[in-house]
Amino acid sequence: MTKVLIFGHQNPDTDAITSAISFAYLQNQLGVEAEAVALGEVNEETAFALNYFKVDAPRVVTTVANETNQVMLVDHNEAQQSVADIKDVEVLAVVDHHRIANFETANPLYYRAEPVGCTNTIILKLYKEKNIAIPKEIAGLMLSAIISDSLLFKSPTCTDEDVAAAKELAEIAGVNPETYGLDMLKAGTNLTDKSSEELIDADAKSFPMGGLNVRIGQVNTVDVNDLLSRQTELESAMATSNKENGYDLFVLIITNILDSDSVALVIGDATDKVENAFDVKLENNTALLKGVVSRKKQVVPPLTNAFN
Amino acid sequence: MTKVLIFGHQNPDTDAITSAISFAYLQNQLGVEAEAVALGEVNEETAFALNYFKVDAPRVVTTVANETNQVMLVDHNEAQQSVADIKDVEVLAVVDHHRIANFETANPLYYRAEPVGCTNTIILKLYKEKNIAIPKEIAGLMLSAIISDSLLFKSPTCTDEDVAAAKELAEIAGVNPETYGLDMLKAGTNLTDKSSEELIDADAKSFPMGGLNVRIGQVNTVDVNDLLSRQTELESAMATSNKENGYDLFVLIITNILDSDSVALVIGDATDKVENAFDVKLENNTALLKGVVSRKKQVVPPLTNAFN
């Protein structure tokens, strides 16, 4: 048997990277030869967490069929968010907390999804069910993912289970979740030396909606104006990306992690769908989305509905 | 909140019916107002089990959106095997042991699939995780499903977990799995008073393969010749069903539950795919499939591959 590769989605965020690491460690303990890999370089927030807990970043791959015929997916399931040659390998297992779409297998598989805020909250359950102890550094990375996905427990995606899991993991990791968490989130908002292309592509995902290809990116910041001062070059990068990649609509969600609001910057076709989805009027291609911090729970569902 | 409806696939077999009952009971114990319903009348095998353990058959429904907006699926996920108006309701949860295909949600959900032989083997785990006691009659029905899906533990789909679950459930139910199981399976092979239309449609499911609509039915028997003596009328019924329902290919798997072999009876287009899939030559529209008893594990995957 070849080694099983485990990975999260493209443009990996902290949950995508660390759930691959924590699930691969669990599989190893269960006797499965598995390696955590990544579909992209780690972002600055994730780098902070990996550095803090002294864990190496996973190896970056762009294809997998050249080295294995079996994979496990974490923190995603949709084909267009996965590795380019996902159709050429067998998916043995999925652990995820997103909607299910564009996912199909020929064989029965292990699929574990729960509507919680973070993949690692589910993986913590799997460790307990299998009675496997969690090493300190793995617990720290799992905690980092919960903090990242929940924006320090403020996102509407955050459930009681996520809060309880974070508390348990923080004790194993030996850190204070509030102080460690704010340091980690701030590390991810250092955007000044990033190009517009990097900013719009970081954490961006594609969603088919009503026959159109909708790209939704999200950037966290402690000052929205830092980004809006670069609006012209961001819009230009979004228009170019639409053209080059066949996106019909690009929505960039700029989220203030301190006050838990977002500004949407919108370029492309069907921008009226954005207005309908959030009951806002775009001015100069932007609109304030009060209280919106979660792409998964507060952006994708209303936008999907607006297209239907 | 309206009552959540829980149901298995169309043409329900024993697992489809009883997993709806066992999962609905679990949900009720967890405080969810839920009702097990069925997408068709119970077959004779299931009727034997329900009668033995003195449980009423679930109410049959053909649509659900007229009475609820939230459902949970057991023992299936593919839309064409589900209720006709599945697109009009929200799927809150799925517990299944099949491949995933033609399944899409707008929101994150609870999805629990494992590559085991029976949905009720997974549901037993859920009872344990939630620390809910299983009533004797529910345990008996769950055991019945494992025996049905595994053909008394002989199917290649049967895992060690299914065997262990059956043992545990048999103790709660207070029956001997071997003697009870053979009686139940035999009750399901009483085919003499069934029409050809009933025989080909019992437990049949549709699968999109290579752009074609493939219908695969399965009938259990203790004497294959009982059915082959009616081959002409079966073929006629299959051809009519293809025409009326837009199936391109109809494969009827006639399984001898005592010697664990099957005969395939094949009507429609692309019959060469069946020959390629099983490395057999059809003679008079039939071929012996040595050792084949599981549609899921031994029929759908090779046939899917033959079409790709």
Coordinates of C-alpha atoms in Angstrom, one line a residue, chain A residues 92 96-116 125 129-130 161 208 296-297 300-301 304-305, chain B residues 92 96-116 125 129-130 161 208 296-297 300-301 304-305:
Chain A
L92 CA -10.8 7.0 1.8
D96 CA -15.1 18.4 7.4
H97 CA -17.5 21.1 8.7
H98 CA -18.7 22.6 5.4
R99 CA -21.7 22.0 3.1
I100 CA -21.3 19.0 0.8
A101 CA -21.3 19.7 -3.0
N102 CA -19.3 18.6 -6.1
F103 CA -18.2 15.5 -4.2
E104 CA -18.6 12.0 -5.6
T105 CA -17.0 8.6 -4.9
A106 CA -17.3 5.2 -6.5
N107 CA -17.0 3.4 -3.2
P108 CA -18.3 3.7 0.3
L109 CA -16.0 5.8 2.5
Y110 CA -15.6 7.2 6.0
Y111 CA -17.2 10.6 6.1
R112 CA -17.5 12.7 9.2
A113 CA -19.0 16.1 9.0
E114 CA -20.7 18.1 11.8
P115 CA -22.1 21.6 11.7
V116 CA -19.4 23.0 14.1
K125 CA -13.8 13.8 19.2
E129 CA -13.4 7.8 20.4
K130 CA -10.1 6.0 19.5
E161 CA -18.7 22.4 21.2
P208 CA -20.7 27.5 -8.6
K296 CA -19.4 29.9 5.3
K297 CA -22.4 30.9 7.4
V300 CA -22.2 31.7 0.9
P301 CA -25.8 30.8 2.0
T304 CA -26.4 31.1 -3.0
N305 CA -30.1 31.9 -2.3
Chain B
L92 CA -30.0 18.2 8.6
D96 CA -25.2 6.1 5.6
H97 CA -22.8 3.4 4.4
H98 CA -22.9 3.9 0.7
R99 CA -20.7 5.9 -1.8
I100 CA -21.6 9.6 -1.9
A101 CA -22.9 11.0 -5.2
N102 CA -25.6 13.4 -6.4
F103 CA -25.8 14.9 -3.0
E104 CA -25.5 18.6 -2.4
T105 CA -26.5 20.9 0.5
A106 CA -26.4 24.7 0.9
N107 CA -25.5 24.5 4.5
P108 CA -23.1 22.5 6.7
L109 CA -24.8 19.4 8.1
Y110 CA -24.2 16.3 10.2
Y111 CA -22.9 13.5 8.0
R112 CA -21.8 10.2 9.3
A113 CA -20.8 7.5 6.8
E114 CA -18.5 4.6 7.4
P115 CA -17.6 1.8 5.0
V116 CA -19.4 -0.9 7.1
K125 CA -22.2 3.6 17.7
E129 CA -21.7 8.0 22.0
K130 CA -24.8 9.6 23.2
E161 CA -17.7 -4.2 13.3
P208 CA -26.0 7.4 -13.5
K296 CA -22.9 -2.1 -3.5
K297 CA -19.5 -3.7 -3.3
V300 CA -21.8 -1.0 -8.7
P301 CA -18.0 -0.4 -8.5
T304 CA -19.1 2.1 -12.8
N305 CA -15.5 1.4 -13.8

